[in-house]
mmCIF file of C-alpha atoms in Angstrom:
data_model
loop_
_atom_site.group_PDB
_atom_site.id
_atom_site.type_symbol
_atom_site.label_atom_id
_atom_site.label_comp_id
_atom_site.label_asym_id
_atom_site.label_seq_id
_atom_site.Cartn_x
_atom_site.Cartn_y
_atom_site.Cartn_z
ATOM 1 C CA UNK A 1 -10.514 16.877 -33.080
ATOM 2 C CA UNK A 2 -8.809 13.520 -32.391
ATOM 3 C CA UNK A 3 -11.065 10.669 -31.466
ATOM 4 C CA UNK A 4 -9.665 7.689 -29.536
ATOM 5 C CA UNK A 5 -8.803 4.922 -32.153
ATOM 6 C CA UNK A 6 -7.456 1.417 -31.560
ATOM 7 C CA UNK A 7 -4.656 2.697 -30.989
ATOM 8 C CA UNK A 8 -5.373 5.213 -28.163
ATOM 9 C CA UNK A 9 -7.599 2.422 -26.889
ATOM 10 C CA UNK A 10 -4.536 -0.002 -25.762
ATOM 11 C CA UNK A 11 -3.108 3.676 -24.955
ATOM 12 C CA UNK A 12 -5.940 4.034 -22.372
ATOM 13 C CA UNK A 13 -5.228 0.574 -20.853
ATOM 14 C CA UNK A 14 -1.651 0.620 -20.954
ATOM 15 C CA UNK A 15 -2.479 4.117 -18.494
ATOM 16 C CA UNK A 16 -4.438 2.609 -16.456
ATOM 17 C CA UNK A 17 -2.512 -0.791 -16.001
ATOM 18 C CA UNK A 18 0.346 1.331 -14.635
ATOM 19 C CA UNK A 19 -1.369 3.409 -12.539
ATOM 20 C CA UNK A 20 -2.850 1.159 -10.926
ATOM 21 C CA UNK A 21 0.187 -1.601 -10.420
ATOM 22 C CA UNK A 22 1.770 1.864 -9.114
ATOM 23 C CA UNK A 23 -0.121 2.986 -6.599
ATOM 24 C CA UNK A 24 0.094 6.591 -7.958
ATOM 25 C CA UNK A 25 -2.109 9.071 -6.785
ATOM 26 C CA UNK A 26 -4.910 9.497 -9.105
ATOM 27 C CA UNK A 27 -6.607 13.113 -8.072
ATOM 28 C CA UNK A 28 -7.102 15.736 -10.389
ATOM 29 C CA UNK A 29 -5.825 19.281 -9.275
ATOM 30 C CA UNK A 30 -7.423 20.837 -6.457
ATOM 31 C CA UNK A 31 -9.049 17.553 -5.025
ATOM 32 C CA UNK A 32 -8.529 15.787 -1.584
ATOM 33 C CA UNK A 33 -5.678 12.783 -2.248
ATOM 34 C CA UNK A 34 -6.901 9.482 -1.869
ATOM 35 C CA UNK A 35 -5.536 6.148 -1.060
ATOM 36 C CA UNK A 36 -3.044 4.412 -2.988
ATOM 37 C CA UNK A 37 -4.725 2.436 -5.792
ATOM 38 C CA UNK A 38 -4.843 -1.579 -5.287
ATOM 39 C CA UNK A 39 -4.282 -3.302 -8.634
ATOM 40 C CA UNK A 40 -7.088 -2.826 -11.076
ATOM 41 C CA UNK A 41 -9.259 -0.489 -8.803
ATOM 42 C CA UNK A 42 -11.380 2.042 -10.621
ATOM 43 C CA UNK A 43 -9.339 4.869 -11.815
ATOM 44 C CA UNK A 44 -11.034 8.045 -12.149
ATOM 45 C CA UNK A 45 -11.275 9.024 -15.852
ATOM 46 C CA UNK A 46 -12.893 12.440 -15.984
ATOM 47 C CA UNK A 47 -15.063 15.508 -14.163
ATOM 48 C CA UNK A 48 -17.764 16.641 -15.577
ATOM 49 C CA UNK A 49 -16.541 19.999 -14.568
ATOM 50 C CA UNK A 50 -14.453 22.815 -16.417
ATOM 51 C CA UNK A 51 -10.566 21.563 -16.512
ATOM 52 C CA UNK A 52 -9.362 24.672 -16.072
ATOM 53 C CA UNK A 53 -10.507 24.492 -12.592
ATOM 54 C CA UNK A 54 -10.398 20.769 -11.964
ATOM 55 C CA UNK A 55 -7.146 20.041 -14.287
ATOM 56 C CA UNK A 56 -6.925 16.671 -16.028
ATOM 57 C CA UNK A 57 -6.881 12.741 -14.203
ATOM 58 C CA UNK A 58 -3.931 11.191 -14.594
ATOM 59 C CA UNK A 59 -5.507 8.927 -17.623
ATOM 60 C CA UNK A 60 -6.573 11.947 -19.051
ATOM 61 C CA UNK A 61 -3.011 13.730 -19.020
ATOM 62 C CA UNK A 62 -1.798 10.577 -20.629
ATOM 63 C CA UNK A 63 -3.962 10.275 -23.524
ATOM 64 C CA UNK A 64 -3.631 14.312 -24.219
ATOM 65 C CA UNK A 65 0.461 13.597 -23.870
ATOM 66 C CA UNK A 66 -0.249 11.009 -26.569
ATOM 67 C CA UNK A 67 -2.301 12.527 -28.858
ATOM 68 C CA UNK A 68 -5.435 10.713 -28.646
ATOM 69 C CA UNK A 69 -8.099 12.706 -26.455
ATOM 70 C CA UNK A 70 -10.319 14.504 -26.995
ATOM 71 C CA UNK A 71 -14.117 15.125 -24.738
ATOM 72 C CA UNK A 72 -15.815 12.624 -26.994
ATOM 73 C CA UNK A 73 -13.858 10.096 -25.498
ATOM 74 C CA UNK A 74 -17.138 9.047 -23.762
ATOM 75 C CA UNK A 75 -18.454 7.387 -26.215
ATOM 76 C CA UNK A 76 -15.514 5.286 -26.869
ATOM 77 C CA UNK A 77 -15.696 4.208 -23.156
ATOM 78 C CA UNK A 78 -18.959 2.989 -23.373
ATOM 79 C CA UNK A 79 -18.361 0.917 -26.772
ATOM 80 C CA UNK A 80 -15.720 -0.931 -25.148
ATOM 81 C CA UNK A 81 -18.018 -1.344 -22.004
ATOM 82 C CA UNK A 82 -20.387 -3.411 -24.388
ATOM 83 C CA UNK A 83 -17.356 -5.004 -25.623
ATOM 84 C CA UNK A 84 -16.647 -6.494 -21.656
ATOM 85 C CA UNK A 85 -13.357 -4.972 -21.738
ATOM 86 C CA UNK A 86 -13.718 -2.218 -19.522
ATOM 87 C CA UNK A 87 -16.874 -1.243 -16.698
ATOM 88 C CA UNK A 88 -17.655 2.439 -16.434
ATOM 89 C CA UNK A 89 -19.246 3.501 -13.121
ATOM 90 C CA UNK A 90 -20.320 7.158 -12.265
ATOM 91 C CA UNK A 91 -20.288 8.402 -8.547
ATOM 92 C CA UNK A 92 -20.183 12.232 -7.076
ATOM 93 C CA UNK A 93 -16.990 13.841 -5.519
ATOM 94 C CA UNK A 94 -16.631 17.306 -4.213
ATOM 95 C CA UNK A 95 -14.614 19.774 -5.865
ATOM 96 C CA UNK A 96 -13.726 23.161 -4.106
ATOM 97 C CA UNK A 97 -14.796 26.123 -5.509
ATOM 98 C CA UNK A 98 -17.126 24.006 -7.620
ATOM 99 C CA UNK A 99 -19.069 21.804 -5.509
ATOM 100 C CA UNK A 100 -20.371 18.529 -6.036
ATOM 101 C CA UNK A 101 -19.737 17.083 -9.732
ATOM 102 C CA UNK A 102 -20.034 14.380 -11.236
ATOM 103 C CA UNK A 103 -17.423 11.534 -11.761
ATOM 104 C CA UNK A 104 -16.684 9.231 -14.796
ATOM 105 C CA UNK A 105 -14.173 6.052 -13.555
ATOM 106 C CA UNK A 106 -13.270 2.831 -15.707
ATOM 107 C CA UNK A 107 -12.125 -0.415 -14.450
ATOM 108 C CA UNK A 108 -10.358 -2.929 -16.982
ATOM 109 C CA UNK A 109 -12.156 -6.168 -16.735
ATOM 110 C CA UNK A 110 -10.571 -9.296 -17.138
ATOM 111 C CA UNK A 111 -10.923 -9.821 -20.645
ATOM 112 C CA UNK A 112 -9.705 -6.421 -21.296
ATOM 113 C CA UNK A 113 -6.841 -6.921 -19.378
ATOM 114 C CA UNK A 114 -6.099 -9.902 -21.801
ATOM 115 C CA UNK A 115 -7.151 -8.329 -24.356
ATOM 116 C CA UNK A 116 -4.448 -5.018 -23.559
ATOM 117 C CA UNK A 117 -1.416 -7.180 -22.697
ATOM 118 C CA UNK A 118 -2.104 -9.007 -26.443
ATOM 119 C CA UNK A 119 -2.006 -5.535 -28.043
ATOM 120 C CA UNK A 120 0.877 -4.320 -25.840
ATOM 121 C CA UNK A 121 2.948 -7.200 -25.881
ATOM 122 C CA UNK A 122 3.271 -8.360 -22.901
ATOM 123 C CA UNK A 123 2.750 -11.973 -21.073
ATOM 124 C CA UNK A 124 -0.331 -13.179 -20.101
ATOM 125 C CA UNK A 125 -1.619 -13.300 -16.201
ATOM 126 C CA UNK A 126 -0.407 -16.345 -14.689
ATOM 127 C CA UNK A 127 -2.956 -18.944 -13.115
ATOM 128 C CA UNK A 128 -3.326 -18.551 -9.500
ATOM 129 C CA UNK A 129 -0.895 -20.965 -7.451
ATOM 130 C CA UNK A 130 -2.749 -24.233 -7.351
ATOM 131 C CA UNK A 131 -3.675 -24.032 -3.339
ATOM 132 C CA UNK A 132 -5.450 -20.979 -4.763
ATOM 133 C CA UNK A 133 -9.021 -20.636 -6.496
ATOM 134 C CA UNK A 134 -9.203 -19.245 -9.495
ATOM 135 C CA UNK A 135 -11.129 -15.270 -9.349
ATOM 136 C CA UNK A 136 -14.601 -17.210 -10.528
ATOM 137 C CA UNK A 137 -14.676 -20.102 -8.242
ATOM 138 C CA UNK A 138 -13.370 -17.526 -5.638
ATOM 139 C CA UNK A 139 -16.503 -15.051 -6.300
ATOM 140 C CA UNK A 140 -18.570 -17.909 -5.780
ATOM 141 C CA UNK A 141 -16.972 -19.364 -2.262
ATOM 142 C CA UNK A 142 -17.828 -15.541 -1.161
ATOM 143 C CA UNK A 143 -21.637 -15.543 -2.061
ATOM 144 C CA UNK A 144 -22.007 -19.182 -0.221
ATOM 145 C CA UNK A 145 -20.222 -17.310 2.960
ATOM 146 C CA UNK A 146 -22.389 -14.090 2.650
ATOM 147 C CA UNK A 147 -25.258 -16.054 2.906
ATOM 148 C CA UNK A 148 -24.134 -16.764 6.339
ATOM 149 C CA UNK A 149 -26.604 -19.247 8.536
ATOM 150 C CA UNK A 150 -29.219 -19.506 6.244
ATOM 151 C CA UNK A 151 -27.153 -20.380 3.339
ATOM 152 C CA UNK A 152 -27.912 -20.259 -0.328
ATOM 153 C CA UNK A 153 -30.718 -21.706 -1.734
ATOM 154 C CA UNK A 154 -29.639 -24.906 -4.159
ATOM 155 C CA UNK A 155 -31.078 -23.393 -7.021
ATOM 156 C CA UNK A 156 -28.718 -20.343 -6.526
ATOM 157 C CA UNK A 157 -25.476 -22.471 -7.305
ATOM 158 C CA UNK A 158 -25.492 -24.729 -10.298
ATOM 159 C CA UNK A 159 -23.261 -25.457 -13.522
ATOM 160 C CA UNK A 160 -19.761 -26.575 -13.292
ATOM 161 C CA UNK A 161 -18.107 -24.723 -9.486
ATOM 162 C CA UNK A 162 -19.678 -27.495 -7.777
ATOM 163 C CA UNK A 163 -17.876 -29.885 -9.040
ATOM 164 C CA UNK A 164 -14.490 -28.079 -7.845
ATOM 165 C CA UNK A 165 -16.205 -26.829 -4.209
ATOM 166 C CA UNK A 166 -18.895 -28.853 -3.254
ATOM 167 C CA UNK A 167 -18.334 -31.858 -1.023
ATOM 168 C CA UNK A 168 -19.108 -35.285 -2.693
ATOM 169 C CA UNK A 169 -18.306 -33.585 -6.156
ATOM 170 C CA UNK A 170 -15.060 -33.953 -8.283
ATOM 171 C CA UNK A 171 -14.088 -32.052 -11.444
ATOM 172 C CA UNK A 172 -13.913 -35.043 -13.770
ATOM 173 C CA UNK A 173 -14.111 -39.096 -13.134
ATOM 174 C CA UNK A 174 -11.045 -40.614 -11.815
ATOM 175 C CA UNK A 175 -9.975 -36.858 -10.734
ATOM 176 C CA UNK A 176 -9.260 -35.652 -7.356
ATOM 177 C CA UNK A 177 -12.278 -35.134 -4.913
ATOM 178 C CA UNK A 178 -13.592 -31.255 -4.848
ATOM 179 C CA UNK A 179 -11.915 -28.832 -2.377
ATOM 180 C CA UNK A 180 -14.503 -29.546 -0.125
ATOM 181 C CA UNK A 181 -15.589 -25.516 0.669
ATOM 182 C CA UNK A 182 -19.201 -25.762 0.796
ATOM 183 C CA UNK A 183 -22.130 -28.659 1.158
ATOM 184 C CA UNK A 184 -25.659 -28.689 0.439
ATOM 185 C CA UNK A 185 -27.461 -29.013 3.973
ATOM 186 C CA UNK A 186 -31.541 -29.557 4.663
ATOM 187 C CA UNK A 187 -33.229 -26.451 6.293
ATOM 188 C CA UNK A 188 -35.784 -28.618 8.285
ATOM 189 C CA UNK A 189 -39.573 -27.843 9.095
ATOM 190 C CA UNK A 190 -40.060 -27.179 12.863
ATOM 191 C CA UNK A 191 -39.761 -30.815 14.821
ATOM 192 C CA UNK A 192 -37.612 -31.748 12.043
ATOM 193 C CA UNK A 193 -39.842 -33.789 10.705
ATOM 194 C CA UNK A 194 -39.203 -32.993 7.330
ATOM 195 C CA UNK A 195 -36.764 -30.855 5.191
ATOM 196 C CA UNK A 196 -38.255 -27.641 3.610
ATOM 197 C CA UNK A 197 -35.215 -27.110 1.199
ATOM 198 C CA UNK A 198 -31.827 -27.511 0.647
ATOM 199 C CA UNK A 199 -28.891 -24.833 0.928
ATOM 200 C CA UNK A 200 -25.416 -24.153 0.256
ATOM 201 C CA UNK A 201 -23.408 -23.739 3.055
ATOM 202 C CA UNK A 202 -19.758 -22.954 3.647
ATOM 203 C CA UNK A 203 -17.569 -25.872 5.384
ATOM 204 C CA UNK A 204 -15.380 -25.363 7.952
ATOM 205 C CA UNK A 205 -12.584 -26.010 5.290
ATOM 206 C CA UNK A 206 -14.539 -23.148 3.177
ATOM 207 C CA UNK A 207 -14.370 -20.652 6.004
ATOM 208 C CA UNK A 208 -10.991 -21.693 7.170
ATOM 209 C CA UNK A 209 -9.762 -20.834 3.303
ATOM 210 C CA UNK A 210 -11.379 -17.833 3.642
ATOM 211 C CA UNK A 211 -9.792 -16.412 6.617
ATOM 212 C CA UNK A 212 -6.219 -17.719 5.454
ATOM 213 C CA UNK A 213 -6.529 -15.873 2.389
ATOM 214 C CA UNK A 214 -8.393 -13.730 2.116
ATOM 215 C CA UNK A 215 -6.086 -11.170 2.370
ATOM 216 C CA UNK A 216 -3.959 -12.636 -0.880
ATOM 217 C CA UNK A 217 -7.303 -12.661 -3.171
ATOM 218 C CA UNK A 218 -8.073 -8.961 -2.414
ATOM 219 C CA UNK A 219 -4.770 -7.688 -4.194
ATOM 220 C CA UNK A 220 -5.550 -10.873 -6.988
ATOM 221 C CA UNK A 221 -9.434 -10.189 -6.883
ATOM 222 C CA UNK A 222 -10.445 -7.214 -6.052
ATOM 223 C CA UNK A 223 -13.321 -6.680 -8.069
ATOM 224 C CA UNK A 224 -14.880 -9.406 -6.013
ATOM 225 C CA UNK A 225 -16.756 -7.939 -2.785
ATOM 226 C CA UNK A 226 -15.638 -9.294 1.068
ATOM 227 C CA UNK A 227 -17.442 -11.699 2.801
ATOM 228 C CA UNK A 228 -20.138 -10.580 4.904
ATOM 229 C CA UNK A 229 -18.491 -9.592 8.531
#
């Protein structure tokens, strides 16, 4: 029995790095075809139902073309999960002549991602063009917008993203201003006669950024969830 080594490990991402920049079809025999895959979506990895029924994923029939799998792959997946190099999720799918089963699917997190093109070879990700966040400060624009009206309370958003999107912050003395997406606004007591608390609110630079772009960060992000519609 062959257990998945480091080896089979930068195997696994190298597999699921192409898949995904493919777009290949990722269903295992015998189930419904799904959309293309975006970059970095969750690839399915296995069923927990006999493969002589279901057949092999796509990762799977890599690593068994390679060498290196074997069913206590598990395991393995869930070491490198503590690691922060890869997030394993489990949902249901339907299977006919089987029924509902369950679903093991792995999504290379950042740091793996490094991580795999160091081991492979290959160049690192290139910073976002500079009109564009980077994927943190980008997460956090999107929980200030799906707060909506009643914004995010201050305590919500500290540490150093204010200082790159918050108005009347800038990054470092002498630097540039912040881009100006979001702004700490009073909620006021009834007769506004005095302010209950302060929130986070997007600008209507923020919003405007959003609705330019958003379409670009959800093939560069897309582990980061929509704004709130």
């Amino acid at each position: 029995m062959t257990h998945l080594t480091a080896d089979s490990t930068a195997e696994l991402f190298s597999g699921a790095i192409t898949l995904a920049k493919s777009g290949e079809k990722v269903s295992p025999r015998g189930m419904a075809r799904v959309p293309p895959a975006k970059q970095w979506r969750k690839l399915p990895f296995a069923l927990d139902a006999p493969t002589e029924v279901v057949g092999h994923t796509r990762l799977q029939q890599r690593l068994r073309s390679a060498g290196v799998h074997d069913q206590g792959a598990g395991a393995t997946l869930h070491s490198l999960e503590r690691l922060g190099l890869i997030k394993v999720t489990k949902d249901r799918v339907e299977v006919p002549g089987v029924g509902e089963v369950d679903r093991t699917l792995v999504e290379i997190t950042r740091r793996g991602r490094a991580c795999a093109r160091a081991g492979l070879g290959e160049p690192a990700e290139s910073a976002p063009p500079a009109h564009l966040l980077s994927e943190w400060l980008w997460g956090v624009l999107l929980r200030v917008a799906a707060a909506g009206p009643e914004g995010l309370h201050e305590s919500e958003l500290t540490g150093k993203s204010l200082f790159y999107l918050a108005v009347g912050y800038r990054p470092k003395r002498q630097a540039h201003p912040s881009r100006g997406f979001i702004e700490l606004r009073p909620r006021m007591a009834p007769g506004e006669t005095h302010a209950l608390d302060y929130r986070w609110h997007t600008t209507a630079l923020g919003r405007q950024h959003i609705a330019s772009y958003l379409h670009v960060y959800t093939e560069m992000c897309p582990a980061a969830a929509s704004p709130a519609q």
